[in-house]
Structures are given as C-alpha cells and as structure tokens.
mmCIF file of C-alpha atoms in Angstrom:
data_model
loop_
_atom_site.group_PDB
_atom_site.id
_atom_site.type_symbol
_atom_site.label_atom_id
_atom_site.label_comp_id
_atom_site.label_asym_id
_atom_site.label_seq_id
_atom_site.Cartn_x
_atom_site.Cartn_y
_atom_site.Cartn_z
ATOM 1 C CA MET A 1 -28.633 -14.824 -53.703
ATOM 2 C CA ILE A 2 -26.811 -12.592 -56.260
ATOM 3 C CA THR A 3 -30.103 -10.006 -55.764
ATOM 4 C CA GLU A 4 -29.774 -10.332 -52.127
ATOM 5 C CA ILE A 5 -26.536 -9.632 -51.793
ATOM 6 C CA GLU A 6 -26.544 -6.746 -54.243
ATOM 7 C CA ASN A 7 -29.187 -4.739 -52.165
ATOM 8 C CA LEU A 8 -27.626 -5.756 -48.946
ATOM 9 C CA TRP A 9 -24.639 -4.024 -50.337
ATOM 10 C CA GLN A 10 -26.599 -0.744 -50.788
ATOM 11 C CA GLN A 11 -27.279 -0.594 -47.296
ATOM 12 C CA GLY A 12 -23.734 0.550 -45.780
ATOM 13 C CA LYS A 13 -23.289 4.218 -44.665
ATOM 14 C CA PHE A 14 -21.060 4.869 -47.299
ATOM 15 C CA LEU A 15 -21.659 1.837 -50.201
ATOM 16 C CA LYS A 16 -24.281 3.309 -52.336
ATOM 17 C CA THR A 17 -22.718 6.800 -52.518
ATOM 18 C CA ALA A 18 -19.488 4.982 -53.542
ATOM 19 C CA PHE A 19 -21.409 3.043 -56.183
ATOM 20 C CA ASP A 20 -23.034 5.765 -57.783
ATOM 21 C CA GLU A 21 -19.378 7.700 -57.776
ATOM 22 C CA TYR A 22 -18.116 4.619 -59.110
ATOM 23 C CA LYS A 23 -20.429 4.567 -62.233
ATOM 24 C CA LYS A 24 -19.451 8.634 -62.883
ATOM 25 C CA CYS A 25 -15.649 7.210 -63.015
ATOM 26 C CA ILE A 26 -16.864 4.579 -65.357
ATOM 27 C CA GLU A 27 -18.595 6.639 -67.854
ATOM 28 C CA ALA A 28 -15.631 9.220 -67.370
ATOM 29 C CA VAL A 29 -13.126 6.938 -68.407
ATOM 30 C CA PHE A 30 -15.253 5.019 -71.311
ATOM 31 C CA GLY A 31 -15.990 8.680 -72.338
ATOM 32 C CA HIS A 32 -11.897 9.275 -72.781
ATOM 33 C CA ALA A 33 -11.849 6.076 -74.466
ATOM 34 C CA ARG A 34 -14.289 6.991 -77.045
ATOM 35 C CA ALA A 35 -12.280 9.939 -78.135
ATOM 36 C CA ILE A 36 -8.708 8.108 -78.320
ATOM 37 C CA LEU A 37 -9.949 5.052 -80.423
ATOM 38 C CA GLN A 38 -10.514 7.021 -83.487
ATOM 39 C CA THR A 39 -9.056 5.521 -86.819
ATOM 40 C CA PRO A 40 -7.187 7.606 -88.922
ATOM 41 C CA GLN A 41 -9.000 8.946 -91.977
ATOM 42 C CA GLY A 42 -8.642 7.482 -95.483
ATOM 43 C CA ILE A 43 -8.462 3.681 -93.699
ATOM 44 C CA PRO A 44 -11.007 0.957 -95.530
ATOM 45 C CA ALA A 45 -13.573 0.320 -93.209
ATOM 46 C CA GLU A 46 -12.549 -3.186 -92.445
ATOM 47 C CA PHE A 47 -9.633 -1.824 -90.456
ATOM 48 C CA HIS A 48 -11.067 0.566 -88.597
ATOM 49 C CA VAL A 49 -11.065 0.324 -84.469
ATOM 50 C CA GLU A 50 -13.559 1.879 -82.273
ATOM 51 C CA LEU A 51 -15.013 1.703 -78.742
ATOM 52 C CA GLY A 52 -17.795 -0.979 -78.576
ATOM 53 C CA GLY A 53 -21.419 -0.479 -77.243
ATOM 54 C CA ILE A 54 -21.172 -0.127 -73.619
ATOM 55 C CA SER A 55 -24.134 -2.380 -71.985
ATOM 56 C CA ASN A 56 -25.539 -1.672 -68.905
ATOM 57 C CA GLU A 57 -23.754 -5.100 -67.218
ATOM 58 C CA PHE A 58 -21.032 -2.501 -67.025
ATOM 59 C CA TYR A 59 -22.424 -0.433 -64.754
ATOM 60 C CA SER A 60 -24.309 -3.387 -62.437
ATOM 61 C CA ILE A 61 -23.430 -3.662 -58.903
ATOM 62 C CA LYS A 62 -22.374 -7.523 -59.403
ATOM 63 C CA ARG A 63 -19.770 -6.298 -61.676
ATOM 64 C CA ASN A 64 -18.304 -3.201 -59.588
ATOM 65 C CA LEU A 65 -18.459 -5.066 -55.978
ATOM 66 C CA PHE A 66 -14.762 -4.961 -55.287
ATOM 67 C CA SER A 67 -14.448 -1.034 -57.028
ATOM 68 C CA THR A 68 -17.370 0.080 -55.071
ATOM 69 C CA LEU A 69 -15.625 -1.142 -51.887
ATOM 70 C CA PHE A 70 -12.377 0.774 -53.070
ATOM 71 C CA GLN A 71 -14.344 3.679 -53.421
ATOM 72 C CA SER A 72 -16.098 3.670 -50.315
ATOM 73 C CA VAL A 73 -12.485 3.648 -48.372
ATOM 74 C CA TYR A 74 -12.175 7.213 -49.804
ATOM 75 C CA HIS A 75 -15.690 8.192 -47.939
ATOM 76 C CA LEU A 76 -14.128 6.621 -44.317
ATOM 77 C CA MET A 77 -10.548 8.506 -44.954
ATOM 78 C CA LYS A 78 -12.779 11.744 -45.429
ATOM 79 C CA ILE A 79 -11.170 12.429 -48.901
ATOM 80 C CA GLU A 80 -12.805 15.464 -50.739
ATOM 81 C CA GLU A 81 -15.117 14.544 -53.502
ATOM 82 C CA PRO A 82 -13.013 15.664 -56.747
ATOM 83 C CA ARG A 83 -10.311 13.470 -55.314
ATOM 84 C CA ARG A 84 -12.448 10.601 -54.806
ATOM 85 C CA LEU A 85 -13.658 10.746 -58.362
ATOM 86 C CA PHE A 86 -10.145 11.314 -59.651
ATOM 87 C CA TYR A 87 -8.950 7.853 -57.656
ATOM 88 C CA GLY A 88 -11.939 6.322 -58.914
ATOM 89 C CA LYS A 89 -11.011 7.017 -62.297
ATOM 90 C CA LEU A 90 -7.481 5.853 -61.805
ATOM 91 C CA ASN A 91 -9.006 2.438 -60.127
ATOM 92 C CA HIS A 92 -10.884 1.792 -63.346
ATOM 93 C CA LEU A 93 -7.201 2.047 -65.219
ATOM 94 C CA PHE A 94 -5.857 -0.522 -63.111
ATOM 95 C CA ARG A 95 -8.677 -2.870 -63.809
ATOM 96 C CA ILE A 96 -7.999 -2.189 -67.348
ATOM 97 C CA TRP A 97 -4.363 -2.870 -67.190
ATOM 98 C CA VAL A 98 -4.417 -5.775 -64.557
ATOM 99 C CA THR A 99 -7.273 -7.643 -66.141
ATOM 100 C CA SER A 100 -5.967 -7.037 -69.890
ATOM 101 C CA ALA A 101 -2.611 -8.668 -68.560
ATOM 102 C CA ASP A 102 -4.037 -11.655 -67.067
ATOM 103 C CA ASN A 103 -5.981 -11.857 -70.059
ATOM 104 C CA LEU A 104 -2.612 -12.365 -72.011
ATOM 105 C CA LEU A 105 -1.188 -14.284 -69.331
ATOM 106 C CA ASP A 106 -4.120 -16.780 -68.685
ATOM 107 C CA ASN A 107 -5.527 -17.096 -72.447
ATOM 108 C CA GLU A 108 -8.582 -15.578 -71.307
ATOM 109 C CA ASP A 109 -11.005 -13.089 -72.752
ATOM 110 C CA LYS A 110 -12.700 -11.014 -69.677
ATOM 111 C CA ILE A 111 -14.190 -8.228 -71.530
ATOM 112 C CA VAL A 112 -12.897 -4.665 -69.748
ATOM 113 C CA VAL A 113 -12.774 -2.707 -72.957
ATOM 114 C CA PRO A 114 -15.571 -3.257 -75.481
ATOM 115 C CA MET A 115 -13.846 -2.818 -78.647
ATOM 116 C CA LYS A 116 -14.973 -3.527 -82.397
ATOM 117 C CA ILE A 117 -11.866 -4.598 -83.994
ATOM 118 C CA ALA A 118 -11.242 -7.002 -86.924
ATOM 119 C CA GLY A 119 -10.969 -10.495 -86.265
ATOM 120 C CA SER A 120 -11.408 -12.667 -82.908
ATOM 121 C CA SER A 121 -8.253 -10.351 -82.156
ATOM 122 C CA ARG A 122 -8.270 -11.573 -78.377
ATOM 123 C CA VAL A 123 -4.638 -10.848 -78.146
ATOM 124 C CA MET A 124 -4.494 -7.524 -79.824
ATOM 125 C CA ARG A 125 -7.751 -6.346 -77.994
ATOM 126 C CA GLN A 126 -5.609 -7.004 -74.897
ATOM 127 C CA VAL A 127 -2.266 -5.049 -75.916
ATOM 128 C CA ILE A 128 -4.630 -2.005 -77.146
ATOM 129 C CA SER A 129 -6.596 -1.800 -74.114
ATOM 130 C CA ILE A 130 -3.489 -1.504 -72.078
ATOM 131 C CA MET A 131 -2.376 0.940 -74.576
ATOM 132 C CA LEU A 132 -5.592 2.789 -74.474
ATOM 133 C CA ALA A 133 -5.335 3.236 -70.574
ATOM 134 C CA ASP A 134 -2.076 4.658 -70.497
ATOM 135 C CA ARG A 135 -3.132 7.505 -72.848
ATOM 136 C CA ILE A 136 -6.530 8.005 -70.656
ATOM 137 C CA LEU A 137 -3.945 8.301 -67.454
ATOM 138 C CA LYS A 138 -2.391 10.980 -69.575
ATOM 139 C CA ASN A 139 -5.836 12.648 -69.801
ATOM 140 C CA ILE A 140 -7.380 12.320 -66.335
ATOM 141 C CA THR A 141 -4.017 13.540 -64.876
ATOM 142 C CA ASP A 142 -3.647 16.731 -67.109
ATOM 143 C CA GLU A 143 -7.651 17.190 -66.563
ATOM 144 C CA ALA A 144 -7.340 16.902 -62.860
ATOM 145 C CA VAL A 145 -4.246 19.472 -63.137
ATOM 146 C CA LEU A 146 -6.290 21.968 -65.170
ATOM 147 C CA ASN A 147 -9.337 21.674 -62.721
ATOM 148 C CA GLY A 148 -6.766 22.066 -59.658
ATOM 149 C CA VAL A 149 -7.754 18.873 -58.321
ATOM 150 C CA ILE A 150 -3.907 18.044 -58.267
ATOM 151 C CA THR A 151 -0.718 19.973 -58.884
ATOM 152 C CA GLU A 152 1.893 19.315 -61.504
ATOM 153 C CA TYR A 153 4.074 17.332 -58.652
ATOM 154 C CA GLU A 154 1.240 15.260 -57.877
ATOM 155 C CA SER A 155 0.238 14.099 -61.300
ATOM 156 C CA SER A 156 3.860 13.184 -62.255
ATOM 157 C CA LEU A 157 4.206 11.350 -58.835
ATOM 158 C CA ILE A 158 0.932 9.540 -59.525
ATOM 159 C CA VAL A 159 2.017 8.366 -62.971
ATOM 160 C CA GLN A 160 5.290 6.933 -61.613
ATOM 161 C CA LYS A 161 3.607 5.085 -58.700
ATOM 162 C CA SER A 162 0.885 3.667 -60.775
ATOM 163 C CA LEU A 163 3.302 1.360 -62.385
ATOM 164 C CA GLN A 164 5.774 0.945 -59.369
ATOM 165 C CA ILE A 165 2.368 -0.335 -57.181
ATOM 166 C CA LEU A 166 1.812 -3.262 -59.652
ATOM 167 C CA LEU A 167 5.509 -4.779 -60.016
ATOM 168 C CA PRO A 168 5.557 -6.976 -56.797
ATOM 169 C CA SER A 169 2.584 -8.584 -58.390
ATOM 170 C CA ALA A 170 4.092 -8.775 -61.745
ATOM 171 C CA ALA A 171 6.971 -10.160 -60.613
ATOM 172 C CA GLU A 172 5.242 -12.959 -58.605
ATOM 173 C CA GLU A 173 3.130 -13.607 -62.076
ATOM 174 C CA ALA A 174 6.569 -13.760 -63.715
ATOM 175 C CA SER A 175 7.588 -16.390 -61.592
ATOM 176 C CA GLU A 176 4.814 -18.622 -62.442
ATOM 177 C CA GLU A 177 4.587 -17.737 -66.141
ATOM 178 C CA GLY A 178 6.707 -21.371 -67.159
ATOM 179 C CA GLY A 179 4.902 -23.095 -64.696
ATOM 180 C CA ILE A 180 6.220 -23.831 -61.127
ATOM 181 C CA THR A 181 8.363 -27.010 -60.186
ATOM 182 C CA CYS A 182 7.216 -27.240 -56.776
ATOM 183 C CA ARG A 183 4.621 -26.584 -54.422
ATOM 184 C CA PRO A 184 5.584 -24.772 -51.107
ATOM 185 C CA ASP A 185 3.857 -24.824 -47.935
ATOM 186 C CA ALA A 186 0.200 -23.509 -47.658
ATOM 187 C CA GLU A 187 0.838 -20.810 -44.989
ATOM 188 C CA TYR A 188 3.805 -19.305 -47.589
ATOM 189 C CA ILE A 189 1.173 -19.171 -50.401
ATOM 190 C CA LEU A 190 -1.470 -17.433 -48.457
ATOM 191 C CA ASN A 191 1.299 -15.207 -46.249
ATOM 192 C CA THR A 192 3.716 -14.425 -49.532
ATOM 193 C CA ILE A 193 2.864 -15.767 -52.801
ATOM 194 C CA HIS A 194 -0.860 -14.446 -52.347
ATOM 195 C CA ARG A 195 -0.196 -11.414 -50.638
ATOM 196 C CA LEU A 196 1.915 -10.098 -53.531
ATOM 197 C CA LYS A 197 -0.288 -11.547 -56.116
ATOM 198 C CA THR A 198 -3.815 -10.584 -54.983
ATOM 199 C CA GLY A 199 -3.243 -8.464 -51.755
ATOM 200 C CA LEU A 200 -1.472 -6.029 -52.983
ATOM 201 C CA LEU A 201 -3.942 -5.433 -55.586
ATOM 202 C CA PHE A 202 -6.381 -4.632 -52.977
ATOM 203 C CA HIS A 203 -4.038 -1.770 -51.932
ATOM 204 C CA ILE A 204 -4.042 0.180 -55.173
ATOM 205 C CA PRO A 205 -7.202 2.485 -53.512
ATOM 206 C CA PHE A 206 -4.028 3.673 -51.630
ATOM 207 C CA LEU A 207 -2.119 5.023 -54.295
ATOM 208 C CA GLY A 208 -3.278 8.539 -53.927
ATOM 209 C CA PRO A 209 -3.555 8.821 -50.354
ATOM 210 C CA ASP A 210 -0.167 6.946 -49.885
ATOM 211 C CA ASN A 211 1.571 9.242 -51.819
ATOM 212 C CA ILE A 212 -0.515 12.780 -52.151
ATOM 213 C CA GLU A 213 -2.645 13.324 -49.412
ATOM 214 C CA TYR A 214 -1.945 14.612 -45.891
ATOM 215 C CA GLY A 215 -3.571 14.646 -42.327
ATOM 216 C CA LEU A 216 -5.627 11.667 -42.952
ATOM 217 C CA ASP A 217 -6.576 9.807 -39.846
ATOM 218 C CA VAL A 218 -3.590 6.912 -39.440
ATOM 219 C CA LYS A 219 -6.104 4.565 -37.414
ATOM 220 C CA ILE A 220 -8.668 5.077 -40.047
ATOM 221 C CA VAL A 221 -6.196 4.282 -42.888
ATOM 222 C CA ASP A 222 -4.533 1.452 -41.354
ATOM 223 C CA SER A 223 -8.220 -0.288 -40.634
ATOM 224 C CA CYS A 224 -8.746 0.331 -44.255
ATOM 225 C CA ARG A 225 -5.758 -1.069 -45.819
ATOM 226 C CA GLN A 226 -5.891 -4.512 -43.174
ATOM 227 C CA GLY A 227 -9.522 -4.823 -44.396
ATOM 228 C CA LEU A 228 -9.101 -4.850 -48.140
ATOM 229 C CA MET A 229 -5.860 -6.767 -47.624
ATOM 230 C CA ASN A 230 -7.940 -9.923 -45.691
ATOM 231 C CA PHE A 231 -10.962 -9.079 -48.045
ATOM 232 C CA GLY A 232 -8.201 -9.627 -51.187
ATOM 233 C CA LEU A 233 -6.541 -12.879 -49.732
ATOM 234 C CA GLY A 234 -10.153 -14.326 -48.981
ATOM 235 C CA CYS A 235 -11.212 -13.789 -52.124
ATOM 236 C CA GLN A 236 -7.797 -15.476 -53.356
ATOM 237 C CA ILE A 237 -8.161 -18.605 -51.468
ATOM 238 C CA ILE A 238 -11.998 -18.804 -52.968
ATOM 239 C CA ASP A 239 -10.506 -18.318 -56.533
ATOM 240 C CA ASP A 240 -7.696 -21.409 -55.457
ATOM 241 C CA ILE A 241 -10.945 -23.440 -54.595
ATOM 242 C CA ARG A 242 -12.955 -22.917 -57.973
ATOM 243 C CA ASP A 243 -9.338 -23.405 -59.775
ATOM 244 C CA ILE A 244 -7.653 -26.542 -58.576
ATOM 245 C CA ALA A 245 -7.790 -28.369 -61.605
ATOM 246 C CA LYS A 246 -6.851 -25.165 -64.101
ATOM 247 C CA ASP A 247 -3.723 -24.383 -61.310
ATOM 248 C CA TYR A 248 -2.892 -28.191 -61.379
ATOM 249 C CA LEU A 249 -2.931 -28.164 -65.113
ATOM 250 C CA GLU A 250 -1.078 -25.314 -65.959
ATOM 251 C CA MET A 251 1.411 -25.617 -63.046
ATOM 252 C CA ARG A 252 0.342 -22.478 -60.954
ATOM 253 C CA HIS A 253 0.261 -21.624 -57.318
ATOM 254 C CA ASN A 254 -2.690 -22.680 -54.961
ATOM 255 C CA TYR A 255 -3.448 -22.637 -51.524
ATOM 256 C CA VAL A 256 -5.655 -25.722 -51.766
ATOM 257 C CA LEU A 257 -2.891 -27.741 -54.049
ATOM 258 C CA SER A 258 -0.180 -26.767 -51.554
ATOM 259 C CA GLY A 259 -2.441 -28.351 -48.484
ATOM 260 C CA ILE A 260 -2.977 -31.938 -50.646
ATOM 261 C CA TYR A 261 0.621 -32.116 -51.322
ATOM 262 C CA GLN A 262 1.487 -30.755 -48.141
ATOM 263 C CA SER A 263 -0.587 -33.362 -45.994
ATOM 264 C CA TYR A 264 -2.538 -35.493 -48.534
ATOM 265 C CA PRO A 265 -0.991 -37.596 -50.501
ATOM 266 C CA VAL A 266 -3.689 -39.929 -51.365
ATOM 267 C CA TYR A 267 -5.476 -36.557 -52.572
ATOM 268 C CA ALA A 268 -1.943 -35.876 -54.974
ATOM 269 C CA THR A 269 -2.691 -39.507 -56.344
ATOM 270 C CA LYS A 270 -6.201 -39.158 -56.730
ATOM 271 C CA LEU A 271 -5.144 -35.748 -59.439
ATOM 272 C CA ASP A 272 -2.634 -37.881 -61.179
ATOM 273 C CA GLU A 273 -4.894 -40.421 -61.713
ATOM 274 C CA LEU A 274 -7.976 -37.482 -62.528
ATOM 275 C CA GLU A 275 -5.213 -35.551 -64.932
ATOM 276 C CA PRO A 276 -5.942 -37.795 -68.152
ATOM 277 C CA ALA A 277 -9.782 -36.503 -67.993
ATOM 278 C CA MET A 278 -9.148 -33.226 -66.259
ATOM 279 C CA GLU A 279 -10.252 -29.798 -67.811
ATOM 280 C CA THR A 280 -9.051 -26.273 -66.595
ATOM 281 C CA SER A 281 -12.579 -25.807 -66.204
ATOM 282 C CA SER A 282 -13.493 -28.868 -64.041
ATOM 283 C CA ASN A 283 -14.505 -28.251 -60.830
ATOM 284 C CA LEU A 284 -13.085 -30.556 -58.098
ATOM 285 C CA PHE A 285 -14.157 -29.036 -54.862
ATOM 286 C CA HIS A 286 -15.836 -31.955 -53.600
ATOM 287 C CA LEU A 287 -13.395 -34.542 -54.070
ATOM 288 C CA PHE A 288 -11.201 -33.144 -51.296
ATOM 289 C CA PRO A 289 -13.156 -32.425 -48.705
ATOM 290 C CA GLU A 290 -10.446 -32.266 -45.884
ATOM 291 C CA VAL A 291 -8.801 -29.746 -47.606
ATOM 292 C CA THR A 292 -11.098 -27.758 -49.428
ATOM 293 C CA TYR A 293 -13.672 -27.157 -46.601
ATOM 294 C CA PRO A 294 -11.032 -26.047 -44.375
ATOM 295 C CA ALA A 295 -10.048 -23.396 -47.070
ATOM 296 C CA ALA A 296 -13.522 -22.409 -47.538
ATOM 297 C CA GLN A 297 -13.603 -21.419 -43.892
ATOM 298 C CA LYS A 298 -10.275 -19.684 -43.707
ATOM 299 C CA ALA A 299 -11.648 -17.444 -47.272
ATOM 300 C CA MET A 300 -14.609 -16.772 -44.924
ATOM 301 C CA ASP A 301 -13.074 -15.750 -42.013
ATOM 302 C CA LEU A 302 -10.897 -13.344 -43.621
ATOM 303 C CA LEU A 303 -13.468 -11.804 -45.817
ATOM 304 C CA VAL A 304 -15.793 -11.107 -42.474
ATOM 305 C CA ASP A 305 -12.411 -9.848 -40.964
ATOM 306 C CA GLY A 306 -11.822 -7.510 -43.514
ATOM 307 C CA LEU A 307 -15.455 -6.451 -43.773
ATOM 308 C CA SER A 308 -15.140 -6.038 -39.831
ATOM 309 C CA SER A 309 -11.867 -4.004 -40.192
ATOM 310 C CA LEU A 310 -13.807 -1.589 -42.834
ATOM 311 C CA GLY A 311 -17.060 -1.600 -40.331
ATOM 312 C CA ASN A 312 -14.574 -0.431 -37.474
ATOM 313 C CA ALA A 313 -13.245 2.514 -39.954
ATOM 314 C CA GLY A 314 -16.902 3.385 -40.182
ATOM 315 C CA LEU A 315 -18.205 1.676 -43.152
ATOM 316 C CA GLY A 316 -21.834 1.124 -41.655
ATOM 317 C CA ILE A 317 -22.487 -2.783 -42.157
ATOM 318 C CA ASP A 318 -23.459 -5.044 -39.313
ATOM 319 C CA LYS A 319 -22.121 -8.135 -38.453
ATOM 320 C CA LYS A 320 -25.296 -10.249 -40.070
ATOM 321 C CA THR A 321 -24.680 -8.378 -43.532
ATOM 322 C CA GLU A 322 -20.752 -8.816 -43.274
ATOM 323 C CA ARG A 323 -21.739 -12.801 -43.269
ATOM 324 C CA LEU A 324 -24.454 -12.894 -45.739
ATOM 325 C CA PHE A 325 -21.805 -10.645 -48.171
ATOM 326 C CA GLY A 326 -19.067 -13.127 -47.401
ATOM 327 C CA LEU A 327 -21.563 -15.785 -48.511
ATOM 328 C CA GLY A 328 -22.524 -13.812 -51.506
ATOM 329 C CA ILE A 329 -18.981 -13.845 -52.719
ATOM 330 C CA PHE A 330 -18.624 -17.353 -52.850
ATOM 331 C CA GLU A 331 -21.306 -17.231 -55.519
ATOM 332 C CA THR A 332 -20.120 -14.425 -57.264
ATOM 333 C CA LEU A 333 -16.899 -16.242 -57.501
ATOM 334 C CA GLY A 334 -18.302 -19.579 -58.798
ATOM 335 C CA VAL A 335 -18.336 -22.308 -55.857
ATOM 336 C CA GLY A 336 -21.637 -21.339 -53.920
ATOM 337 C CA GLY A 337 -22.022 -24.928 -53.202
ATOM 338 C CA ILE A 338 -19.102 -24.930 -50.769
ATOM 339 C CA THR A 339 -20.939 -22.944 -48.481
ATOM 340 C CA ARG A 340 -22.824 -25.738 -47.359
ATOM 341 C CA CYS A 341 -19.720 -26.631 -45.042
ATOM 342 C CA LEU A 342 -19.290 -23.366 -43.327
ATOM 343 C CA SER A 343 -19.794 -22.223 -39.910
ATOM 344 C CA VAL A 344 -21.470 -19.265 -40.241
#
C-alpha cells in the first residue's frame, strides 16, 4: 500500500514538483547543519559533536508526505520559486523544532537531525537540535536577504513570527504535561484541543504568505488553509486511535478516550481492567469498535475533505486518488487494519 500511495502522490499537478523542491530544502538545511556543528579545536575526540550520515530515507516520499503537501500550497498560491524554497527551508526547521520538543515531552527519539555525540544522549541531542535549528534560521534568513528574496524587515518579521505561531500549540501541550484530571467532551477535543495541538501546526506553511506576501488570491488561500486544517485533524484522530493505551496511561487528551468516557462506561471499565497489563505501545482499537470505527470514519472524511479543498484550489488529484491516499495515511500512521470498517 505504501508504494502504491507514493506512486499516486506524484500524480498530482504540483505534487511531484513540490516533492523535488522540498528535497532541495532538506539538503540546504542539512548543509547549514554540517557547517554549524563543528567542535572547537583541541577538544578530545570522544567529546566531538558533528552531523551524522544522511541516509536516503530522509529524502523518501513516505517520510515527507506532509511536507510535500505543504510545499504544494505555495504552487497553488502562485508564489515565486525563490520564496517557495525559502518557505520550504523554514518548514523543515519547524519539523526540527516541533519533533525535538515532542521527543523531550514524550520521552521519544524520532531522529530529525542525525548526530554523532557521546553516549545515548537522547535528551541532549534534542536540545542541540533545537539550538541548531535557531542558528540555521539566522543563516537562511540572512542568505535570503543577501539574495534579494526577502527584505531586512521581512526577515525580522519572519524570525519573530516563527516562535509566535507555535505558542498556542505549546500552551496546549503545556496544559497536558502533568497529566489531565478529566476527559472533556469528544467534540471539544476535536474542535478546540486538537485544532490548537495539531491543526495549527498544519498552518505553519502560511507563516510567510500571511505576513510578507501580498496580492494572493483570497479564495485559493482560504481553500488551502481549510484543506490543511481538515487534513491535520484527520491525522490527529488517527493518532488518537493508535495511541489509546499511551494516552490512557499518560493521561493525555484523546478523541477516542473522550468518546469512551462520554458514552460508553462499559468500555471505561474495560480500560481499568486492562491497565495492569497495558503498555504504551498496545494497540487497542479493536476492543472498542462502537467508538473507534466512527472515529476512523470521521478521520477519513476529514482527510478526504482536506484533499478536496486543496483539489478545489488546483492540486490536481481526482476523487479516487483522494480516498486511496486517505487509506494510505491510516497505514502510514500505524492503524491500517481499521480501514476495513470504512465506508469508502
């Protein structure tokens, strides 16, 4: 399925070009990273820090599906190539910032900057990655000013807004950091919590267009904005289906768990009974079909609605491809088995 989706993903009017562009952005960011991660002379070799090897996997379609989608909206908005490439580099820095922060908060180790450093160093690698991305931001904005892509004023504005755009999502994450004390209504989770936690992250591509672009087609921008929001919410519901056990044990907000506690007390009791043997990696969606199957359908509808909005803006994929790609997202995010229940 993944190979099929990868092939389909390149059939859109702009998607293959966007993917090729984004690979250039990744390469540019890693080029800056390699130049910056230089240990001063005279330091014993065992305390050196440098960029690790960049495998082909970092440039794969599977790893860059969402980023390619982000890059494609710049084509839909008819933004010139130099700025598209500048925004693509910014988007890759956001991947470093957001993923590294998530790694710290969730005790995970998703590699966004391969790094040679002493010890297991999970925490320190995240810290260095975040600081490194800040230095790269300075480099790429200076470079863009030097090449006439943006002005000094636009550079300053982008740097300020690059933090501000993340603050609502950061505040939501902070509210969960010590564990939540109650499970709100499922619709509140979807329309408020998840819009802040994930939906706004799918609006990161609009940092440049919202602040330093003028004369864009408002209808196209609105279609892109709504499309990415719906697509992001669909992805978050799929994450919630996969993470039922993890979010239950860690007391995090979860659309499915709120549905269980709101309407299915027998399932809440089952969760309590399962807890002693439960692990964060346990996949439990099949145990709660009355909640997880409608949630999966909601996710699928949001994914398709999102792609349809982008299609209306000119993305150039047909309805069949929208649904096939939606199915592929379930597999990519680890719950492909639930798609048997979908009305597609």
